[in-house]
Amino acid sequence: MDKPPRVLVIGGSIGGLLAANLLHRAGCDVTVFERAEEDLAGRGAGISAHHGLLDIIRRICPEIDQSIGIELSTRICLDRSGRIAHQTELPQFMSAWGRIYRLLKAAFPAARYHFGMQLERVDQDAGSVSAVFADGSHIRGDLLVAADGIRSTVRAQLMPEAQPSYAGYVAWRGIIDECDIPPAVHAEIFERYTFCLPEGTMMQSYPVPGRNDDTRPGHRGYNFVWYRPTDEHLLLPQLCTDTAGRRHGVSIPPPLIRPKFIAELKTTARATLAPQIAGIVERTEVPFFHAIFDLESPRLTHGRVALLGDAAFVARPHVGMGTTKAGLDAQCLTDAITQAGGNIDAALVRYERERWQFGTRIVAQARRLGAYLQAQLKPRAQRSAAELQQRPEVVLREIGSPLVDIRELSINRLT
Ligand SMILES: Cc1cc2nc3c(=O)[nH]c(=O)nc-3n(C[C@H](O)[C@H](O)[C@H](O)COP(=O)(O)OP(=O)(O)OC[C@H]3O[C@@H](n4cnc5c(N)ncnc54)[C@H](O)[C@@H]3O)c2cc1C
């Protein structure tokens, strides 16, 4: 590249940091602007990811080792009595949101990462783009990467028609320390990706790095994700209302979730899940939930702007793809710029072509995998046979399956 392109990355979470690190290493002049005032590492819990993400992280941090996560090879489905109803071998890589974030944050020059910078709008002319911030400052670049998440300010300005749509269910989540799991339960489930499929819901649990990102045996964490149908107009608003009666949009800080909902979660766990897994829910001090959304953008580029990660597409978590997709977006954008010799316009044409198709297909696959949960809001009599009962062998094969096994991606195989 004759002159390094000046790249403005909006959003300094995992997607923004993957892009910023790769572009920085490719010789671009990169700056990150994050609206939060301080480190984001307290967010999130366990994540399941694909090996493609590890390959991308190795381009940034060649020295990473096994301690970045936990490899599992076996999946089991437990029935209500706690017996194994189905078992299969399929590799899965588990890590924690904070582990990946801290690694990527440490790898990027601190002087180029700015907290407390809330983007307000984007201005563009033929060959450049300007970011305008809430504090009145603005900065020009050759390319703006919108990695500002599902509620992207950039996308809302440039493609207001693209709105997240609620899938009809929430994911209840929680994490406990490995040492709090009774030894007999630990021996049975800890090193396995474990599912329970009581009618109408789907529970998954797996080990993740523990406190301080520890992956040593005895110091890890154990994470659950329990998908439960939740009506958008009745239960979801109630869940998002605190004890003082204050409504918090479509999410609520975990400590403000009303005790009666936590009690209901634990009672239902005891009544419907395998006892080993109900015990994990029981021991979780602060369960929390995320409402599940789909998001598809009509385009990924607009002039000198590229949408990336959750700002571009959000697939339901059944594909375990959020971080991996953000990494694949970042890798494609970086390679396109490098191979175009720094010609941003040419690179964006390639980025749009390759990543839009991938995003559309992965959202479709995730929708298919979550259709069963969505259907639970219909009266029982109106549900098809497939909507009444999940088959463990299908669920264990398809949830978070490797990229090569995803049916939607194999039509005209994508890279
Ligand atoms: C609890 C949790 C569990 C998850 N589990 C999984 C999993 O198992 N597997 C998986 O692959 N993925 C999972 N994901 C999703 C995954 O974390 C994301 O898909 C991935 O990290 C990419 O996110 P992102 O960086 O694009 O967006 P986000 O993480 O949403 O980041 C957007 C950033 O932009 C900032 N921002 C927003 N607006 C502005 C603005 N106007 N100006 C400046 N900054 C702004 C925000 O503060 C935020 O830091 C999970 C996410 C969460 C939160």
Coordinates of C-alpha atoms and ligand atoms in Angstrom, one line a residue:
M1 CA 0.0 0.0 0.0
D2 CA 1.5 3.4 -1.0
K3 CA -0.2 5.4 1.7
P4 CA -1.7 3.5 4.7
P5 CA -5.5 3.9 4.6
R6 CA -6.9 5.7 7.6
V7 CA -9.5 3.5 9.2
L8 CA -12.0 4.6 11.9
V9 CA -13.4 1.6 13.9
I10 CA -16.7 2.5 15.8
G11 CA -17.2 0.0 18.6
G12 CA -14.4 -1.5 20.6
S13 CA -15.9 -4.8 21.6
I14 CA -14.9 -8.2 20.1
G15 CA -15.9 -7.4 16.5
G16 CA -14.2 -3.9 16.5
L17 CA -11.1 -5.3 18.1
L18 CA -10.8 -8.2 15.7
A19 CA -11.0 -5.7 12.8
A20 CA -8.8 -3.1 14.4
N21 CA -6.0 -5.7 15.2
L22 CA -6.0 -7.3 11.7
L23 CA -6.1 -4.0 9.9
H24 CA -3.4 -2.5 12.1
R25 CA -1.2 -5.5 11.4
A26 CA -1.9 -5.2 7.6
G27 CA -0.4 -1.7 7.8
C28 CA -3.5 0.5 8.0
D29 CA -3.6 3.5 10.2
V30 CA -6.4 2.4 12.6
T31 CA -8.2 4.1 15.5
V32 CA -11.0 2.6 17.7
F33 CA -13.8 4.7 19.2
E34 CA -15.8 3.1 21.9
R35 CA -18.8 4.8 23.7
A36 CA -18.3 3.0 27.0
E37 CA -16.2 4.9 29.5
E38 CA -14.1 1.9 30.6
D39 CA -13.2 -1.7 29.9
L40 CA -16.0 -4.0 28.7
A41 CA -14.6 -7.1 30.2
G42 CA -17.3 -7.6 32.8
R43 CA -19.9 -8.4 30.1
G44 CA -21.1 -11.7 28.9
A45 CA -20.4 -15.3 30.0
G46 CA -19.3 -18.4 28.2
I47 CA -19.2 -18.5 24.4
S48 CA -19.1 -21.4 22.1
A49 CA -17.0 -20.7 19.0
H50 CA -15.6 -22.3 15.9
H51 CA -12.0 -23.2 15.1
G52 CA -12.0 -20.6 12.4
L53 CA -12.0 -18.0 15.2
L54 CA -8.9 -19.5 16.7
D55 CA -7.1 -19.3 13.3
I56 CA -8.0 -15.6 13.0
I57 CA -6.9 -14.9 16.6
R58 CA -3.6 -16.6 15.8
R59 CA -3.0 -14.0 13.1
I60 CA -3.1 -11.4 15.8
C61 CA -1.6 -13.3 18.7
P62 CA 0.6 -16.2 17.3
E63 CA 1.6 -17.2 20.8
I64 CA -1.9 -18.2 22.0
D65 CA -2.1 -21.7 23.5
Q66 CA -4.8 -24.1 24.8
S67 CA -5.5 -21.8 27.7
I68 CA -7.6 -19.6 25.5
G69 CA -10.5 -22.1 26.0
I70 CA -11.6 -25.6 26.5
E71 CA -11.9 -28.3 23.8
L72 CA -14.8 -30.7 24.1
S73 CA -15.3 -33.8 22.0
T74 CA -18.5 -35.4 23.3
R75 CA -22.1 -34.2 23.4
I76 CA -24.8 -35.8 25.5
C77 CA -28.5 -35.3 25.9
L78 CA -29.9 -36.1 29.4
D79 CA -33.5 -37.1 29.9
R80 CA -35.7 -35.9 32.8
S81 CA -34.4 -38.7 35.0
G82 CA -30.8 -37.8 34.3
R83 CA -29.9 -40.8 32.1
I84 CA -28.1 -40.3 28.8
A85 CA -30.7 -40.3 26.1
H86 CA -28.3 -39.7 23.2
Q87 CA -24.5 -39.3 22.8
T88 CA -22.4 -38.2 19.9
E89 CA -18.8 -37.2 19.1
L90 CA -18.4 -33.7 17.7
P91 CA -15.6 -31.2 18.5
Q92 CA -16.5 -27.9 20.2
F93 CA -14.4 -25.1 21.4
M94 CA -15.6 -23.2 24.4
S95 CA -14.2 -19.9 25.8
A96 CA -15.5 -16.9 27.7
W97 CA -16.4 -13.5 26.3
G98 CA -14.0 -11.7 28.7
R99 CA -11.1 -14.0 27.8
I100 CA -11.3 -13.2 24.1
Y101 CA -12.0 -9.5 24.7
R102 CA -9.0 -9.1 27.1
L103 CA -6.7 -10.9 24.7
L104 CA -7.7 -8.7 21.7
K105 CA -7.6 -5.5 23.7
A106 CA -4.1 -6.2 25.0
A107 CA -2.9 -6.9 21.5
F108 CA -4.0 -3.5 20.2
P109 CA -2.0 -0.3 20.9
A110 CA -3.7 1.4 23.8
A111 CA -3.0 4.9 22.4
R112 CA -5.2 4.1 19.4
Y113 CA -8.2 2.9 21.5
H114 CA -10.5 5.7 22.8
F115 CA -13.1 5.2 25.4
G116 CA -16.0 7.6 26.0
M117 CA -16.4 8.4 22.3
Q118 CA -20.1 8.0 21.3
L119 CA -20.6 8.2 17.6
E120 CA -23.5 10.4 16.7
R121 CA -23.5 10.4 12.9
V122 CA -21.4 9.7 9.8
D123 CA -20.8 12.2 7.0
Q124 CA -19.4 11.1 3.6
D125 CA -18.1 12.6 0.4
A126 CA -16.7 10.9 -2.7
G127 CA -13.4 9.7 -1.2
S128 CA -13.6 10.0 2.6
V129 CA -15.8 9.6 5.6
S130 CA -16.1 11.6 8.8
A131 CA -17.2 10.3 12.2
V132 CA -19.0 12.9 14.3
F133 CA -19.1 12.3 18.1
A134 CA -21.5 13.3 20.9
D135 CA -18.8 15.6 22.4
G136 CA -18.8 17.6 19.2
S137 CA -15.5 16.4 17.9
H138 CA -15.1 14.8 14.4
I139 CA -12.5 12.9 12.6
R140 CA -11.9 12.0 8.9
G141 CA -10.8 8.7 7.5
D142 CA -10.7 6.7 4.3
L143 CA -12.9 4.0 5.7
L144 CA -15.3 3.7 8.7
V145 CA -15.9 0.2 10.1
A146 CA -19.2 0.1 12.0
A147 CA -18.7 -2.5 14.7
D148 CA -21.2 -0.9 16.9
G149 CA -23.4 -3.9 17.6
I150 CA -27.0 -5.0 17.0
R151 CA -28.3 -1.4 17.8
S152 CA -25.7 0.1 15.5
T153 CA -25.9 3.9 15.3
V154 CA -24.3 3.8 11.9
R155 CA -26.7 1.3 10.5
A156 CA -29.7 3.2 11.9
Q157 CA -28.5 6.3 10.0
L158 CA -27.6 4.6 6.7
M159 CA -30.1 1.7 6.5
P160 CA -32.9 2.5 8.9
E161 CA -35.1 -0.2 7.4
A162 CA -32.9 -2.9 9.0
Q163 CA -34.3 -3.6 12.4
P164 CA -33.7 -6.4 14.9
S165 CA -36.7 -8.7 15.1
Y166 CA -37.5 -10.5 18.4
A167 CA -37.4 -14.3 18.0
G168 CA -40.0 -15.1 20.6
Y169 CA -37.7 -16.5 23.3
V170 CA -35.0 -15.6 25.7
A171 CA -31.8 -17.3 26.7
W172 CA -31.4 -17.6 30.5
R173 CA -27.8 -17.8 31.4
G174 CA -25.6 -18.4 34.4
I175 CA -22.2 -19.5 35.5
I176 CA -20.9 -21.3 38.6
D177 CA -17.4 -22.2 39.7
E178 CA -16.2 -25.7 38.8
C179 CA -15.4 -26.4 42.5
D180 CA -19.1 -25.9 43.3
I181 CA -20.2 -28.8 41.2
P182 CA -20.7 -32.0 43.3
P183 CA -18.0 -34.6 42.3
A184 CA -20.4 -37.2 41.0
V185 CA -22.1 -34.7 38.7
H186 CA -18.8 -33.3 37.7
A187 CA -17.5 -36.7 36.6
E188 CA -20.7 -37.2 34.5
I189 CA -21.1 -33.9 32.7
F190 CA -18.2 -31.5 33.1
E191 CA -16.1 -32.4 30.1
R192 CA -19.1 -32.9 27.9
Y193 CA -21.4 -30.5 26.0
T194 CA -24.6 -31.4 27.7
F195 CA -28.2 -30.8 26.5
C196 CA -31.6 -31.3 28.1
L197 CA -34.7 -31.0 25.8
P198 CA -37.8 -30.8 28.0
E199 CA -40.9 -30.0 25.9
G200 CA -40.9 -26.4 24.6
T201 CA -37.4 -25.4 25.8
M202 CA -33.7 -26.2 25.1
M203 CA -31.0 -26.3 27.7
Q204 CA -27.2 -26.4 27.0
S205 CA -24.4 -26.4 29.5
Y206 CA -20.6 -26.6 29.1
P207 CA -17.3 -25.7 30.8
V208 CA -15.7 -22.3 30.2
P209 CA -12.6 -20.5 31.5
G210 CA -13.1 -19.6 35.2
R211 CA -12.4 -16.5 37.2
N212 CA -9.3 -14.6 35.9
D213 CA -9.6 -16.7 32.7
D214 CA -8.3 -19.7 34.4
T215 CA -8.5 -23.0 32.4
R216 CA -6.7 -25.2 34.9
P217 CA -8.8 -28.2 36.1
G218 CA -10.5 -27.3 39.3
H219 CA -10.5 -23.5 38.5
R220 CA -12.8 -23.4 35.5
G221 CA -16.4 -22.3 35.3
Y222 CA -19.6 -24.0 34.2
N223 CA -22.0 -22.2 32.0
F224 CA -25.7 -22.8 31.1
V225 CA -27.9 -21.4 28.4
W226 CA -31.6 -22.2 28.7
Y227 CA -33.8 -21.1 25.8
R228 CA -37.4 -20.4 27.0
P229 CA -40.3 -19.1 25.0
T230 CA -41.3 -15.6 26.2
D231 CA -44.1 -13.6 24.8
E232 CA -43.0 -10.2 23.5
H233 CA -46.1 -8.3 24.9
L234 CA -46.7 -10.1 28.2
L235 CA -43.8 -11.8 29.9
L236 CA -40.8 -10.0 28.3
P237 CA -41.9 -6.6 29.5
Q238 CA -42.5 -8.0 33.0
L239 CA -39.1 -9.7 33.0
C240 CA -37.5 -6.3 32.1
T241 CA -39.2 -4.4 34.9
D242 CA -37.4 -4.0 38.2
T243 CA -38.8 -4.1 41.8
A244 CA -39.3 -0.3 41.7
G245 CA -41.6 -0.8 38.6
R246 CA -39.1 0.7 36.2
R247 CA -39.1 -0.8 32.7
H248 CA -35.7 -1.4 31.1
G249 CA -36.4 -1.8 27.4
V250 CA -35.7 -5.4 26.2
S251 CA -33.0 -6.2 28.7
I252 CA -32.3 -5.5 32.3
P253 CA -29.1 -5.5 34.4
P254 CA -28.9 -8.9 36.1
P255 CA -29.0 -7.7 39.7
L256 CA -32.3 -5.9 39.0
I257 CA -34.2 -9.0 37.8
R258 CA -37.0 -9.6 40.2
P259 CA -36.5 -12.5 42.7
K260 CA -39.8 -14.0 41.8
F261 CA -38.5 -14.7 38.2
I262 CA -35.3 -16.3 39.5
A263 CA -37.4 -18.4 41.9
E264 CA -39.7 -19.5 39.0
L265 CA -36.6 -20.4 36.9
K266 CA -35.2 -22.6 39.6
T267 CA -38.6 -24.2 40.3
T268 CA -39.1 -25.0 36.6
A269 CA -35.5 -26.3 36.4
R270 CA -36.3 -28.8 39.2
A271 CA -39.5 -29.8 37.6
T272 CA -38.4 -30.3 34.0
L273 CA -34.6 -30.7 33.7
A274 CA -32.3 -33.6 34.5
P275 CA -31.4 -33.4 38.2
Q276 CA -27.7 -32.8 37.5
I277 CA -28.5 -29.7 35.4
A278 CA -31.3 -28.5 37.7
G279 CA -28.6 -28.5 40.4
I280 CA -26.4 -26.2 38.3
V281 CA -29.3 -23.7 37.9
E282 CA -30.1 -24.0 41.6
R283 CA -26.5 -23.1 42.5
T284 CA -26.3 -20.1 40.2
E285 CA -26.3 -16.9 42.3
V286 CA -27.2 -14.3 39.6
P287 CA -28.9 -15.9 36.6
F288 CA -29.6 -13.4 33.8
F289 CA -31.2 -13.5 30.4
H290 CA -30.9 -12.1 26.9
A291 CA -33.8 -11.7 24.5
I292 CA -33.0 -13.4 21.2
F293 CA -33.1 -11.4 18.0
D294 CA -32.5 -11.9 14.3
L295 CA -31.0 -9.1 12.3
E296 CA -30.3 -8.9 8.5
S297 CA -28.8 -5.8 6.8
P298 CA -29.8 -5.2 3.2
R299 CA -26.2 -4.3 2.4
L300 CA -22.9 -4.4 4.2
T301 CA -21.4 -1.3 2.7
H302 CA -22.5 2.3 2.1
G303 CA -19.9 4.6 0.4
R304 CA -16.8 4.4 2.6
V305 CA -18.6 2.6 5.4
A306 CA -18.5 -1.2 6.1
L307 CA -20.8 -2.9 8.6
L308 CA -19.2 -5.7 10.6
G309 CA -20.1 -8.3 13.3
D310 CA -23.4 -7.8 15.1
A311 CA -24.0 -4.4 13.4
A312 CA -24.3 -6.3 10.1
F313 CA -26.1 -9.6 10.9
V314 CA -27.1 -11.3 14.1
A315 CA -27.9 -15.0 13.9
R316 CA -29.5 -16.7 16.9
P317 CA -26.9 -18.2 19.2
H318 CA -27.8 -21.8 18.1
V319 CA -25.1 -21.5 15.4
G320 CA -22.5 -20.3 18.0
M321 CA -21.4 -17.9 15.3
G322 CA -21.3 -14.3 16.8
T323 CA -17.6 -14.0 17.5
T324 CA -16.5 -16.3 14.6
K325 CA -18.6 -14.4 12.1
A326 CA -17.2 -11.1 13.3
G327 CA -13.7 -12.6 12.9
L328 CA -14.5 -13.8 9.4
D329 CA -15.9 -10.4 8.5
A330 CA -12.7 -8.7 9.8
Q331 CA -10.5 -11.2 8.0
C332 CA -12.3 -10.7 4.7
L333 CA -12.2 -6.9 4.9
T334 CA -8.5 -6.9 5.8
D335 CA -7.5 -9.3 3.0
A336 CA -9.6 -7.4 0.5
I337 CA -7.9 -4.2 1.4
T338 CA -4.4 -5.7 1.3
Q339 CA -5.1 -7.6 -2.0
A340 CA -6.5 -4.4 -3.6
G341 CA -3.3 -2.6 -2.7
G342 CA -5.2 -0.2 -0.4
N343 CA -7.9 0.6 -2.9
I344 CA -10.8 0.9 -0.5
D345 CA -13.6 1.1 -3.1
A346 CA -12.4 -2.1 -4.8
A347 CA -12.0 -3.9 -1.4
L348 CA -15.5 -2.9 -0.3
V349 CA -17.0 -4.4 -3.5
R350 CA -15.4 -7.8 -2.6
Y351 CA -16.4 -7.5 1.1
E352 CA -20.0 -6.9 0.2
R353 CA -20.1 -9.8 -2.2
E354 CA -18.5 -12.4 0.2
R355 CA -19.8 -11.4 3.6
W356 CA -23.4 -10.5 2.8
Q357 CA -24.1 -13.9 1.3
F358 CA -22.5 -15.6 4.4
G359 CA -24.5 -13.5 6.8
T360 CA -27.8 -14.1 5.1
R361 CA -27.3 -17.9 5.1
I362 CA -26.1 -18.1 8.6
V363 CA -29.1 -16.1 9.9
A364 CA -31.4 -18.6 7.9
Q365 CA -29.7 -21.6 9.5
A366 CA -30.0 -20.1 13.0
R367 CA -33.7 -19.4 12.3
R368 CA -34.3 -22.9 11.3
L369 CA -32.6 -24.3 14.4
G370 CA -34.7 -22.0 16.6
A371 CA -38.0 -22.5 14.8
Y372 CA -39.1 -25.1 17.4
L373 CA -38.7 -22.6 20.3
Q374 CA -40.5 -19.9 18.4
A375 CA -43.4 -22.2 17.7
Q376 CA -44.1 -22.7 21.4
L377 CA -46.0 -19.5 21.5
K378 CA -48.6 -21.0 19.3
P379 CA -51.5 -23.0 21.0
R380 CA -50.4 -26.6 21.4
A381 CA -53.1 -27.9 19.0
Q382 CA -51.7 -25.7 16.2
R383 CA -48.1 -27.0 16.4
S384 CA -46.8 -29.6 14.0
A385 CA -45.2 -32.8 15.1
A386 CA -41.7 -31.3 14.7
E387 CA -42.9 -28.3 16.8
L388 CA -44.0 -30.6 19.7
Q389 CA -40.9 -32.7 20.1
Q390 CA -37.2 -32.1 19.4
R391 CA -35.1 -35.1 18.4
P392 CA -31.9 -35.3 20.5
E393 CA -29.9 -36.8 17.6
V394 CA -30.8 -33.9 15.3
V395 CA -30.2 -31.2 18.0
L396 CA -26.9 -32.6 19.1
R397 CA -25.7 -32.8 15.4
E398 CA -26.9 -29.3 14.4
I399 CA -26.4 -27.0 17.3
G400 CA -23.1 -25.1 16.9
S401 CA -22.0 -27.6 14.2
P402 CA -18.7 -27.0 12.4
L403 CA -18.9 -24.6 9.4
V404 CA -18.4 -27.4 6.9
D405 CA -21.5 -29.2 8.2
I406 CA -23.8 -26.2 7.9
R407 CA -26.4 -27.1 5.2
E408 CA -27.1 -23.5 4.3
L409 CA -23.5 -22.7 3.7
S410 CA -22.8 -25.7 1.5
I411 CA -25.0 -24.5 -1.4
N412 CA -22.3 -23.0 -3.6
R413 CA -19.7 -23.5 -0.9
L414 CA -18.6 -20.2 0.7
T415 CA -15.1 -19.6 2.1
Ligands
LIG1 C1 -23.6 -12.7 27.0 C2 -23.2 -13.0 25.6 C3 -23.1 -14.3 25.2 C4 -22.8 -14.6 23.9 N1 -22.6 -15.9 23.5 C5 -22.0 -16.1 22.3 C6 -21.6 -17.4 22.0 O1 -21.7 -18.4 22.7 N2 -20.9 -17.6 20.8 C7 -20.6 -16.5 20.0 O2 -19.9 -16.7 19.0 N3 -21.1 -15.3 20.2 C8 -21.8 -15.1 21.4 N4 -22.2 -13.8 21.7 C9 -22.2 -12.8 20.7 C10 -20.8 -12.2 20.5 O3 -20.3 -11.8 21.7 C11 -20.9 -11.1 19.4 O4 -21.6 -11.6 18.3 C12 -19.5 -10.8 19.0 O5 -18.8 -10.4 20.1 C13 -19.5 -9.6 18.0 O6 -20.1 -8.5 18.6 P1 -19.8 -7.1 18.1 O7 -18.4 -6.6 18.6 O8 -20.1 -7.0 16.7 O9 -20.9 -6.2 18.9 P2 -21.0 -5.8 20.4 O10 -20.3 -6.8 21.3 O11 -22.4 -5.5 20.7 O12 -20.2 -4.5 20.5 C14 -20.6 -3.3 20.0 C15 -19.8 -2.2 20.7 O13 -20.1 -0.9 20.1 C16 -20.2 0.0 21.1 N5 -21.1 1.1 20.5 C17 -22.4 1.0 20.3 N6 -22.8 2.1 19.8 C18 -21.8 3.0 19.7 C19 -21.7 4.3 19.3 N7 -22.7 5.0 18.9 N8 -20.4 4.9 19.4 C20 -19.4 4.2 19.8 N9 -19.4 2.9 20.3 C21 -20.6 2.3 20.2 C22 -20.8 -0.7 22.2 O14 -20.6 -0.1 23.5 C23 -20.1 -2.1 22.1 O15 -18.9 -2.1 22.9 C24 -22.6 -13.5 23.0 C25 -22.8 -12.2 23.4 C26 -23.1 -11.9 24.7 C27 -23.2 -10.5 25.2

